[in-house]
Coordinates of N, CA and C and ligand atoms in Angstrom, one line a residue:
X15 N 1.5 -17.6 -12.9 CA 0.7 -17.0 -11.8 C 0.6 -15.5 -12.1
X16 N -0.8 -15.2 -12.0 CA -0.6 -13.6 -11.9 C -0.2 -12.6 -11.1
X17 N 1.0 -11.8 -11.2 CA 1.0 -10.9 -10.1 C 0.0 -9.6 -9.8
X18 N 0.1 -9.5 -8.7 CA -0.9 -8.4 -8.7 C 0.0 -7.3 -8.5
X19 N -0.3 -5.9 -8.6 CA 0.5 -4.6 -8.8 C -0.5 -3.6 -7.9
X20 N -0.8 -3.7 -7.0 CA -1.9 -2.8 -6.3 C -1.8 -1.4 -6.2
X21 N -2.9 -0.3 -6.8 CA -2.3 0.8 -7.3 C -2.7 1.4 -6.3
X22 N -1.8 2.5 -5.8 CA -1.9 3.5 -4.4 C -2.8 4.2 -4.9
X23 N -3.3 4.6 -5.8 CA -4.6 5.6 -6.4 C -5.7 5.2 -5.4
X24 N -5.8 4.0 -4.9 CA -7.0 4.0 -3.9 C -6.8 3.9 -2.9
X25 N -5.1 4.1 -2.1 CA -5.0 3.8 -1.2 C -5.6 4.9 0.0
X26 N -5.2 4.9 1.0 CA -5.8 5.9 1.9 C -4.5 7.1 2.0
X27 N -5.1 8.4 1.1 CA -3.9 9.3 0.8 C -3.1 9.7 2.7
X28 N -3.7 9.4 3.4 CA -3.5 10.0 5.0 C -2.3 8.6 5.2
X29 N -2.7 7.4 5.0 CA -2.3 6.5 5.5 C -1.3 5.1 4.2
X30 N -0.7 6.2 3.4 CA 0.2 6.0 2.2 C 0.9 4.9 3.0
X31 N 1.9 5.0 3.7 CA 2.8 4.6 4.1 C 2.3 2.7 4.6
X32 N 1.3 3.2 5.4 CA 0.8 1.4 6.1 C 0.6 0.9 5.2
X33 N -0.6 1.4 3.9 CA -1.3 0.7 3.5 C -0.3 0.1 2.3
X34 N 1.0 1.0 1.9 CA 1.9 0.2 1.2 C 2.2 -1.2 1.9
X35 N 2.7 -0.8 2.9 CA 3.3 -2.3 3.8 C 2.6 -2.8 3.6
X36 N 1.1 -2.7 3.8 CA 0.3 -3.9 4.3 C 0.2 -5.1 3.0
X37 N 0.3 -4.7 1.4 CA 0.3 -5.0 0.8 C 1.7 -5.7 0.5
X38 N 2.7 -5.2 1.1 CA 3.7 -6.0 0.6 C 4.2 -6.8 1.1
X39 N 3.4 -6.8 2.7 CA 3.9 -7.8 3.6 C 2.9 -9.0 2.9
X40 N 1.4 -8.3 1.9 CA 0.6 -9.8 1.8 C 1.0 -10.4 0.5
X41 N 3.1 -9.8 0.2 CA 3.0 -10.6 -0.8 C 2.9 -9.9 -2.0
X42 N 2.7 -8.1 -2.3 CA 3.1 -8.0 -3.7 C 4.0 -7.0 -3.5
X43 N 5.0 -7.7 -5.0 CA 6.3 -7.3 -5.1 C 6.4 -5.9 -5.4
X44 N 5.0 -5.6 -6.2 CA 5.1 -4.6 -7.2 C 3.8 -3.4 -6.9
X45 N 4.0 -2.0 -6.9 CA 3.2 -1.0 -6.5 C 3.1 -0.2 -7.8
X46 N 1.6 -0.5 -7.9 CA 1.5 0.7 -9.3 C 1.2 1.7 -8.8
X47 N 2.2 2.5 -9.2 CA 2.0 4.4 -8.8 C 1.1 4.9 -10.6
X48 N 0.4 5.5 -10.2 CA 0.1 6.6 -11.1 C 0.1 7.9 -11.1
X49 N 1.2 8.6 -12.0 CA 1.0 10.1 -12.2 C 0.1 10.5 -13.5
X50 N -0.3 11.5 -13.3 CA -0.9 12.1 -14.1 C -0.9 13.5 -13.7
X51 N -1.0 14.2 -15.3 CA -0.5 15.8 -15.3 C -1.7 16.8 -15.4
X52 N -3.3 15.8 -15.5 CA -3.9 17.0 -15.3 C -4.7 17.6 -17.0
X53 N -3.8 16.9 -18.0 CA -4.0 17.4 -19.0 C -3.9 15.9 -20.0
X54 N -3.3 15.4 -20.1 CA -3.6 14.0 -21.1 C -4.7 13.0 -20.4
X55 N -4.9 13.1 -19.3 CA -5.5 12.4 -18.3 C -6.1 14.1 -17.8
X56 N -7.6 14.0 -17.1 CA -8.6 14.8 -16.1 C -7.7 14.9 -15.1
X57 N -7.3 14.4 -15.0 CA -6.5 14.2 -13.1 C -5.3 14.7 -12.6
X58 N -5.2 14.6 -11.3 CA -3.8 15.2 -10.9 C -3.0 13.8 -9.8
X59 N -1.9 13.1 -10.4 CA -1.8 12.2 -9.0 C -0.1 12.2 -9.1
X60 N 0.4 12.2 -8.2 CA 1.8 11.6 -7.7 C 3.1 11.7 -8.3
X61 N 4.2 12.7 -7.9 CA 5.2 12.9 -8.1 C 6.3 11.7 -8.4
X62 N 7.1 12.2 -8.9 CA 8.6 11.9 -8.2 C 9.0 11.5 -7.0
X63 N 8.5 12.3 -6.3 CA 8.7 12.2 -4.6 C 8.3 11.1 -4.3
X64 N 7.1 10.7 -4.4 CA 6.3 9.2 -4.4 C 6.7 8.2 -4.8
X65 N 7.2 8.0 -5.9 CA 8.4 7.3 -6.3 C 9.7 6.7 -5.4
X66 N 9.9 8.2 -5.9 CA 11.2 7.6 -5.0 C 11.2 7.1 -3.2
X67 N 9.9 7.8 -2.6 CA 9.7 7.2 -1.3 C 9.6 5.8 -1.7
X68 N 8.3 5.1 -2.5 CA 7.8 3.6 -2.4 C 9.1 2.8 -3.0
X69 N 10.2 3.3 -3.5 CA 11.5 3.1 -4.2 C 12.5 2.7 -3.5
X70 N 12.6 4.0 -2.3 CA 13.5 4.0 -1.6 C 13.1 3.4 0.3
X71 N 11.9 3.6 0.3 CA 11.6 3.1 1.4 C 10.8 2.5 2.1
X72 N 10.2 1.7 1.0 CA 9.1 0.0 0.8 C 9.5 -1.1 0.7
X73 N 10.8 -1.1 -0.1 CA 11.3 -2.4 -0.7 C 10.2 -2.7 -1.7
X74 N 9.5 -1.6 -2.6 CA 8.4 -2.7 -3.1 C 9.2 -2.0 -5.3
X75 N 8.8 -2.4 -5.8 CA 8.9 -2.4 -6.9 C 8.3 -0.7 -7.6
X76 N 8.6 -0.4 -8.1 CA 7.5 1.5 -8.6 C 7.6 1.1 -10.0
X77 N 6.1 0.0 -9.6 CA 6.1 0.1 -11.3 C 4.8 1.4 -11.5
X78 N 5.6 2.6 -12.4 CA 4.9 4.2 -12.6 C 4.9 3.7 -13.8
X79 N 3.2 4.6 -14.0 CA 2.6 4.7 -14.8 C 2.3 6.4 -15.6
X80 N 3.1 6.4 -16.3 CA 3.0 7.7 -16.6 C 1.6 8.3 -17.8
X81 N 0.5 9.1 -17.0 CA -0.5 9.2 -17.9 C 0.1 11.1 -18.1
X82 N 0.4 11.3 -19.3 CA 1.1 12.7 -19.3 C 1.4 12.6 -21.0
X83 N 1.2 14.2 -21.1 CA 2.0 14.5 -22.7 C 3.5 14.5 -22.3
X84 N 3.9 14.8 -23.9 CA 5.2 14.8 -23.2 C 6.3 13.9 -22.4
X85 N 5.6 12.9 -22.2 CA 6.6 12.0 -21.5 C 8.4 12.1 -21.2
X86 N 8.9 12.2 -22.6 CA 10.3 12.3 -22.7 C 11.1 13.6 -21.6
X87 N 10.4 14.6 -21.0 CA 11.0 15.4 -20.5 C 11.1 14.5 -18.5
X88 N 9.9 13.5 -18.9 CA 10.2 13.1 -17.3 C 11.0 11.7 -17.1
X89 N 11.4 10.9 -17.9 CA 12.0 9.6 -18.3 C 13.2 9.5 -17.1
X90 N 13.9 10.7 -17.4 CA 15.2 10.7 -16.5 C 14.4 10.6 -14.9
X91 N 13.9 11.8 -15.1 CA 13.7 12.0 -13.1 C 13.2 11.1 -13.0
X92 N 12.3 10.3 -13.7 CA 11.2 8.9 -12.6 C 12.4 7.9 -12.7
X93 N 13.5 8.0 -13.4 CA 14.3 6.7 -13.5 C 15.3 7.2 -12.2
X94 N 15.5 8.3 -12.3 CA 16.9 9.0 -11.3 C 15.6 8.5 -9.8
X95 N 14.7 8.8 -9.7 CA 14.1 8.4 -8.9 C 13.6 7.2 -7.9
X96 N 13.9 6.1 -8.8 CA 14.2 4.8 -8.6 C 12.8 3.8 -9.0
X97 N 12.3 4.8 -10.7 CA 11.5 3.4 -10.5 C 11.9 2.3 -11.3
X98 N 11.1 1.1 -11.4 CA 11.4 0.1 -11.9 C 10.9 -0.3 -13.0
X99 N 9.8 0.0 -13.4 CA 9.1 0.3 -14.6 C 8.4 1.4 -15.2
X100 N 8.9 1.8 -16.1 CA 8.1 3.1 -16.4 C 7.2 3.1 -18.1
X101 N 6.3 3.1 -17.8 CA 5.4 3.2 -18.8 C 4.9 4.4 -19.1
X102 N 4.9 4.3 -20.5 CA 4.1 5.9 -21.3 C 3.1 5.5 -22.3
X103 N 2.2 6.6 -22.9 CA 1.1 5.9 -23.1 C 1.7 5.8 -24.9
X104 N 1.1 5.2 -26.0 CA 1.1 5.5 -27.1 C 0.6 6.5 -27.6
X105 N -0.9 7.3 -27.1 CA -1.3 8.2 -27.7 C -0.8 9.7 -27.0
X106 N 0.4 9.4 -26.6 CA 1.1 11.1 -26.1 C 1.6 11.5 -27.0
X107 N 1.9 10.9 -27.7 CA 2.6 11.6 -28.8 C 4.3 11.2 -28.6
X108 N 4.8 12.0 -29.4 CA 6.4 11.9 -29.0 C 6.8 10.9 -29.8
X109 N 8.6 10.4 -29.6 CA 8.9 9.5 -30.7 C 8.9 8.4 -29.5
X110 N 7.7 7.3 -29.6 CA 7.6 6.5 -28.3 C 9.2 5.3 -28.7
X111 N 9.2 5.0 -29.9 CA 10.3 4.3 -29.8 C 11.6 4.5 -29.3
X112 N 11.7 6.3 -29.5 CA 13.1 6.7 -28.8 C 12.9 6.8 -27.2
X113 N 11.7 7.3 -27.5 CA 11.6 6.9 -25.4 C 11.7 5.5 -24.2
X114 N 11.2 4.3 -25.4 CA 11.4 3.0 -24.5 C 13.0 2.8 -24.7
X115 N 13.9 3.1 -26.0 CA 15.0 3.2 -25.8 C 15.9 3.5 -24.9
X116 N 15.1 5.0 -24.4 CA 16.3 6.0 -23.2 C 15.5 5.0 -22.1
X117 N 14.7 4.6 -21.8 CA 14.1 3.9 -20.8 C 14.8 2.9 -20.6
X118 N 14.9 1.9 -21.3 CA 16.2 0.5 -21.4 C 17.2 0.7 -21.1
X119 N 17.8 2.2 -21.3 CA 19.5 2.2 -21.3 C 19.5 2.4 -20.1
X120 N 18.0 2.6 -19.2 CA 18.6 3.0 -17.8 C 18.1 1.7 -16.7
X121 N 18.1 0.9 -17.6 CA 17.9 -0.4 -16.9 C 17.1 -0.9 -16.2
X122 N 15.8 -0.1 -17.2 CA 14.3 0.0 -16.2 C 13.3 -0.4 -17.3
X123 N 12.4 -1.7 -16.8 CA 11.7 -2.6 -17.5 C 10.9 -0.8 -18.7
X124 N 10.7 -1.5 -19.8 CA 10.0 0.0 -20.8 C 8.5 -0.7 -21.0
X125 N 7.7 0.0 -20.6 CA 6.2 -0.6 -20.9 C 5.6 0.9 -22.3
X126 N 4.8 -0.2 -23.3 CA 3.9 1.0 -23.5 C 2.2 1.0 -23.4
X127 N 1.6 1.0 -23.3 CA 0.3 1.4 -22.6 C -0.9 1.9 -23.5
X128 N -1.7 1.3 -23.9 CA -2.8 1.8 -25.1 C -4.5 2.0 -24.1
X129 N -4.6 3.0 -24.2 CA -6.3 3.1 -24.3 C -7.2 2.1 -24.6
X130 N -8.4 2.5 -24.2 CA -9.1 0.9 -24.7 C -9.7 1.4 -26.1
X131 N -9.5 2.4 -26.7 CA -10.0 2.5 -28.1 C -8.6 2.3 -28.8
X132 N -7.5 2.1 -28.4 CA -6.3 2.2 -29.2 C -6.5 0.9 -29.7
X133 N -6.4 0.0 -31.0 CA -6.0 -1.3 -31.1 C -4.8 -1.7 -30.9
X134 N -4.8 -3.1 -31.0 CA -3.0 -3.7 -30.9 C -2.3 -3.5 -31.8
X135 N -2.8 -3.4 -32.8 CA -1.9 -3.2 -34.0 C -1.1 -2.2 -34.1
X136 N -1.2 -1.3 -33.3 CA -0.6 -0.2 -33.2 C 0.7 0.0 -32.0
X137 N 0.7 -0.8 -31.6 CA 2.1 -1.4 -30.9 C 3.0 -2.5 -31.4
X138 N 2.7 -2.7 -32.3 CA 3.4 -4.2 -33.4 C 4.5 -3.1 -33.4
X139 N 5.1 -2.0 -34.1 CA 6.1 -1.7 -34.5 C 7.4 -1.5 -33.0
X140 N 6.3 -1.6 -32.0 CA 7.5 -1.4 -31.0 C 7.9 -2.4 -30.0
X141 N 7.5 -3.9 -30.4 CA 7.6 -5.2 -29.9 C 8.7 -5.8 -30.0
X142 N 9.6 -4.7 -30.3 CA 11.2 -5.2 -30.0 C 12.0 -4.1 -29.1
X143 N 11.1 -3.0 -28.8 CA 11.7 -1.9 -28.0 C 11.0 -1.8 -26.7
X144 N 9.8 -2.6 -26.3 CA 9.4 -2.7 -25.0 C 9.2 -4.2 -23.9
X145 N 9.6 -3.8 -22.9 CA 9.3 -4.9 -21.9 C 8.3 -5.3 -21.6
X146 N 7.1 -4.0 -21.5 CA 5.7 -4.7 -21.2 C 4.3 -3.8 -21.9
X147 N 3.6 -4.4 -22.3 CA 2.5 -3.4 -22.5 C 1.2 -3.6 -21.8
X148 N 1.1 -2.2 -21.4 CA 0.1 -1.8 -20.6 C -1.5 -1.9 -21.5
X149 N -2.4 -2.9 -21.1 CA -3.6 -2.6 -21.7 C -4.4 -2.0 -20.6
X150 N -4.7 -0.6 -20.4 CA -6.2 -0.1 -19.8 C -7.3 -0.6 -20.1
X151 N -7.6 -1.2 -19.3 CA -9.7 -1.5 -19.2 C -10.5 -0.5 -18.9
X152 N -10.1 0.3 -18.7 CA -10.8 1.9 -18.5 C -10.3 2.8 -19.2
X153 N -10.9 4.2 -19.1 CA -10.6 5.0 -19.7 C -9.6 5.8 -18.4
X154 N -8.5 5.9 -18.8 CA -6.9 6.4 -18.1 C -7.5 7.8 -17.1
X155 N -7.1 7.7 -16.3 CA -7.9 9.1 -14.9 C -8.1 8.9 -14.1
X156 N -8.9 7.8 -13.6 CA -9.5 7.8 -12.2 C -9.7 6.0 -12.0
X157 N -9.4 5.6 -10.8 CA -9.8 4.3 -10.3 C -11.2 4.5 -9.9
X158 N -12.0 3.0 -9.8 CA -13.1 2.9 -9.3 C -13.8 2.9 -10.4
X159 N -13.6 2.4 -11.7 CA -14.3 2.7 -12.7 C -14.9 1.0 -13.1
X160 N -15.5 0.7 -13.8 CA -16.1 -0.8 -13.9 C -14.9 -1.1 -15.3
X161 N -14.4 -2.2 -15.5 CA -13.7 -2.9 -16.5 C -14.2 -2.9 -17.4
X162 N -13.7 -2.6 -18.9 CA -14.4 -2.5 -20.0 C -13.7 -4.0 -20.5
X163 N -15.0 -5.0 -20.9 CA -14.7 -5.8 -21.5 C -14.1 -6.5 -22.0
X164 N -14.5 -5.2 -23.2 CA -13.9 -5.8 -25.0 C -12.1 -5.0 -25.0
X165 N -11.7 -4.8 -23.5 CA -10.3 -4.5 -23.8 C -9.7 -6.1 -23.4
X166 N -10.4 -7.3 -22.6 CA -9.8 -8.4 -22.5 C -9.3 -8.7 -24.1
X167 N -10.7 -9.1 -25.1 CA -9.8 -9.2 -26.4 C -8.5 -8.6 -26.7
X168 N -8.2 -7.5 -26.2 CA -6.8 -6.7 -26.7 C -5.8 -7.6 -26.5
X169 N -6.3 -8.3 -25.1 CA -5.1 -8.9 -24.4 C -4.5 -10.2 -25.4
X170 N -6.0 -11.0 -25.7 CA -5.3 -12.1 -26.5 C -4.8 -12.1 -28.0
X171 N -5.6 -10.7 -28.6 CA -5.1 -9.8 -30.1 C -3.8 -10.0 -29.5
X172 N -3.1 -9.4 -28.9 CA -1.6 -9.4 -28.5 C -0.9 -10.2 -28.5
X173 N -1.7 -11.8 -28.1 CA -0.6 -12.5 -27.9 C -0.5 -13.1 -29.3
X174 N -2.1 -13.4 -30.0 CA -2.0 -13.8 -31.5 C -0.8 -13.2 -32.7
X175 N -0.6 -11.6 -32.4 CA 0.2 -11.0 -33.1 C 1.6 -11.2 -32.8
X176 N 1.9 -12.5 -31.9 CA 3.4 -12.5 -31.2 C 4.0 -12.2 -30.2
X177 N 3.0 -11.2 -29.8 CA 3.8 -10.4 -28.2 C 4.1 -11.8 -27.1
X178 N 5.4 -11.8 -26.9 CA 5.8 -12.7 -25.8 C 5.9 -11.9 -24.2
X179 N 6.4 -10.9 -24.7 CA 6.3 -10.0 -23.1 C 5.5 -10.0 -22.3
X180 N 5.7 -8.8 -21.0 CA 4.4 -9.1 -20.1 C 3.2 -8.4 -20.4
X181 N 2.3 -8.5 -20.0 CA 1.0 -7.5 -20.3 C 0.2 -7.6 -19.2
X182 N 0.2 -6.0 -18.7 CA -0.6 -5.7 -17.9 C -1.9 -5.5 -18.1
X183 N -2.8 -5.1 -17.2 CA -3.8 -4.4 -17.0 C -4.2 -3.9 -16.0
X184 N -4.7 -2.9 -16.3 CA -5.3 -1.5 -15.3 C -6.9 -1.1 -15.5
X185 N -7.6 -1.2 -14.6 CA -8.5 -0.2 -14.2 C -9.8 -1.2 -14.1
X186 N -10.2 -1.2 -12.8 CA -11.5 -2.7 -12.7 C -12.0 -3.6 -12.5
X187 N -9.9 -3.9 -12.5 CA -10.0 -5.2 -11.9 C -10.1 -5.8 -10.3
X188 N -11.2 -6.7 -10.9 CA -11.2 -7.6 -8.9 C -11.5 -9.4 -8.7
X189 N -11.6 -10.0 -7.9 CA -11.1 -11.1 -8.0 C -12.5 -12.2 -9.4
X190 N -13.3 -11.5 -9.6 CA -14.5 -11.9 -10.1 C -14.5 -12.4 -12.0
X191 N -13.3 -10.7 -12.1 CA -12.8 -11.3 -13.7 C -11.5 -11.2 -14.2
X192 N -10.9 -11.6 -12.7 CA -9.6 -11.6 -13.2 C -9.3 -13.2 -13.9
X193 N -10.3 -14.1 -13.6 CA -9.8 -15.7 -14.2 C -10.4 -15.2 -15.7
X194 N -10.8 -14.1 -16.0 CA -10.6 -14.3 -17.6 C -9.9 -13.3 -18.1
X195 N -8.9 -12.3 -17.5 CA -7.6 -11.6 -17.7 C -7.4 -12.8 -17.8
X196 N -6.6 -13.6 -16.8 CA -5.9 -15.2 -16.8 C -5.6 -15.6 -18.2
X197 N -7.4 -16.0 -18.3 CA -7.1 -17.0 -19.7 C -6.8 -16.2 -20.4
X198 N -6.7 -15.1 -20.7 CA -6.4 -14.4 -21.9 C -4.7 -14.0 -22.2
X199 N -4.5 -14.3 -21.3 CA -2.7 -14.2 -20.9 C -2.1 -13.3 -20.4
X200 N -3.0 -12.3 -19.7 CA -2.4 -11.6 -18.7 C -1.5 -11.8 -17.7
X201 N -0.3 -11.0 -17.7 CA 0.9 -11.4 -16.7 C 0.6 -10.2 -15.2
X202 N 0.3 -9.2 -15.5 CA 0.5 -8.3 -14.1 C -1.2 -7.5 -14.0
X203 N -1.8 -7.7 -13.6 CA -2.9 -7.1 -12.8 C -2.9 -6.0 -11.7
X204 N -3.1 -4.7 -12.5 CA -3.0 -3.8 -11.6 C -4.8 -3.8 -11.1
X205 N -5.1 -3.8 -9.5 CA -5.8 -3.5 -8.9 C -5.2 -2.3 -7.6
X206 N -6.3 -1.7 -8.1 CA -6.7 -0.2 -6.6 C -7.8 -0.8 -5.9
X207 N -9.1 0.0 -5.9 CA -10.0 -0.4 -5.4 C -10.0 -1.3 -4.7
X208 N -10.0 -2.9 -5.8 CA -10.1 -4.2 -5.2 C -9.3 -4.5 -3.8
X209 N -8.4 -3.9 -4.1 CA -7.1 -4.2 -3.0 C -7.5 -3.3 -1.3
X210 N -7.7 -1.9 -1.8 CA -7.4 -1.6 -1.2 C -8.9 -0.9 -0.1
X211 N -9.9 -1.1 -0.9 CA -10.9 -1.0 -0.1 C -11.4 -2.7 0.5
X212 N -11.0 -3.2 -0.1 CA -11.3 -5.1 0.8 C -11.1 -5.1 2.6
X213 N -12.1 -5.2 3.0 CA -11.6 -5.2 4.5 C -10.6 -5.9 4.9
X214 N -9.8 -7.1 3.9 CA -8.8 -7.5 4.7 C -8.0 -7.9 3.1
X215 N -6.9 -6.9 2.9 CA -6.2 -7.0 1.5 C -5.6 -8.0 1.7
X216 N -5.0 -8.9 2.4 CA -4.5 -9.9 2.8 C -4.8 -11.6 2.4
X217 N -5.8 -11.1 2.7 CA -6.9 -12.4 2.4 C -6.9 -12.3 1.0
X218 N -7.1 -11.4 0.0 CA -7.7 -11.1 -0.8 C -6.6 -11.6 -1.8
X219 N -5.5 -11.0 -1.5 CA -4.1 -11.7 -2.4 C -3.9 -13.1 -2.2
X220 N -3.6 -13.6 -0.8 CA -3.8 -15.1 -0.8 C -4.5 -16.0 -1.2
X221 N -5.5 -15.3 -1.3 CA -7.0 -16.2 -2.3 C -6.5 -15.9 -4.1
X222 N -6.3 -15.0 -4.3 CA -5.6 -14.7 -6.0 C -4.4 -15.9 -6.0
X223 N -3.7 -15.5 -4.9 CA -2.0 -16.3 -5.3 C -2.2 -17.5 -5.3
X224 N -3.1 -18.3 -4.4 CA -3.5 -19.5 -4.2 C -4.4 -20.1 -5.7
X225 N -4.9 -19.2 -6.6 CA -5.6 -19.7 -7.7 C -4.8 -19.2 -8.8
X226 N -4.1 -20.2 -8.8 CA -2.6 -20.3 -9.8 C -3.6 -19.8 -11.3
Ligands
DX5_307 C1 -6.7 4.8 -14.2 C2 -5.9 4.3 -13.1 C3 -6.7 3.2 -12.4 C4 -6.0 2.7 -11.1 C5 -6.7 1.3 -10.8 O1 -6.1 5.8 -14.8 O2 -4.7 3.7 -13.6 O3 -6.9 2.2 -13.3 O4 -4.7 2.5 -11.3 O5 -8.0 1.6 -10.6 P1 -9.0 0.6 -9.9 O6 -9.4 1.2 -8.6 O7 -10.1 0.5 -10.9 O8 -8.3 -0.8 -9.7
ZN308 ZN1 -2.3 3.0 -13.9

């Protein structure tokens, strides 16, 4: 079954707090935060602080998404912060293998995350140092963008190449093509939008969870 990971990027920045509940009362475990620094990513979104609120006072999962250079300087604080998965992208640069390592030692699922022009092949060497890889359907920045495609093939490139782990995706998704994330072997489905502009998010996961 697919989980869904509903990303607070679309939630109602005024009304953070409900609209987390409301989602986790309908049932998901898991809350994609995204930060971004403004500079590897156009955008500016969500601390630490954020974190560790939906960490410390949701009960819900912080699976962070870190769109940022640099990564290694923030590994500790999002982990000291309580999240539960932290992902960094492949094209930040850095030594990404030593990063999902300090990631692991702190006992927090290590995802790595490719662009939709990145291929898969360029995560083969680190399929023994990560928990999950993140495939974007969009280009990394902003929710509300339409799903790109030809990133579903990534998904099943991935599994052809051996990847047993989980594999997400981000950016587009809604209930219309997520049965072909599905077939393609998608494990976690980050939706914003979908989730959180639906007049009734509730409904909207029950009808996903119910279509095993
Ligand atoms: C892109 C962001 C978005 C967001 C989900 O950098 O990561 O993909 O989480 O966006 P939508 O609203 O498309 O589900
Ligand atoms: Zn994201």
């Amino acid at each position: 079954m697919i989980r869904i990971a509903p990303s607070i990027l679309a939630a109602d920045p005024l009304a953070l707090g409900s609209d987390i509940e409301r989602v986790v009362k309908a049932g998901c475990e898991w809350v994609h935060i995204d930060v971004m620094d403004a500079h590897f990513v156009p955008n500016l979104a969500y601390s630490p602080a954020t974190v560790q609120a939906v960490a410390g006072r949701t009960g819900a999962f912080a699976d962070t998404h870190l769109m940022m250079d640099n990564p290694e300087q923030y590994i500790g604080i999002f982990a000291d912060a309580g999240a539960g998965a932290l992902t960094i992208h492949i094209e930040a640069g850095g030594d990404t293998g030593a990063m999902l390592d300090s990631i692991r030692k702190r006992g927090i699922l290590a995802g790595v995350s490719l662009k939709p022009d990145t291929p898969a092949e360029r995560v083969v060497p680190y399929f023994d140092k990560a928990d999950m890889i993140l495939v974007m359907t969009v280009e990394p920045g902003f929710g509300g963008q339409k799903l790109n495609e030809k990133c579903i093939d990534k998904i099943r490139r991935l599994r052809e190449l051996g990847w047993t782990g989980l594999i997400e995706a981000d950016g587009g998704i809604n209930e219309a093509n997520l049965p072909a994330l599905r077939e393609a072997g998608l494990d976690v489905a980050v939706m914003g939008t979908a989730v959180f502009r639906d007049p009734d998010p509730a409904a909207l996961i029950a009808r996903i969870n119910a279509d095993k």
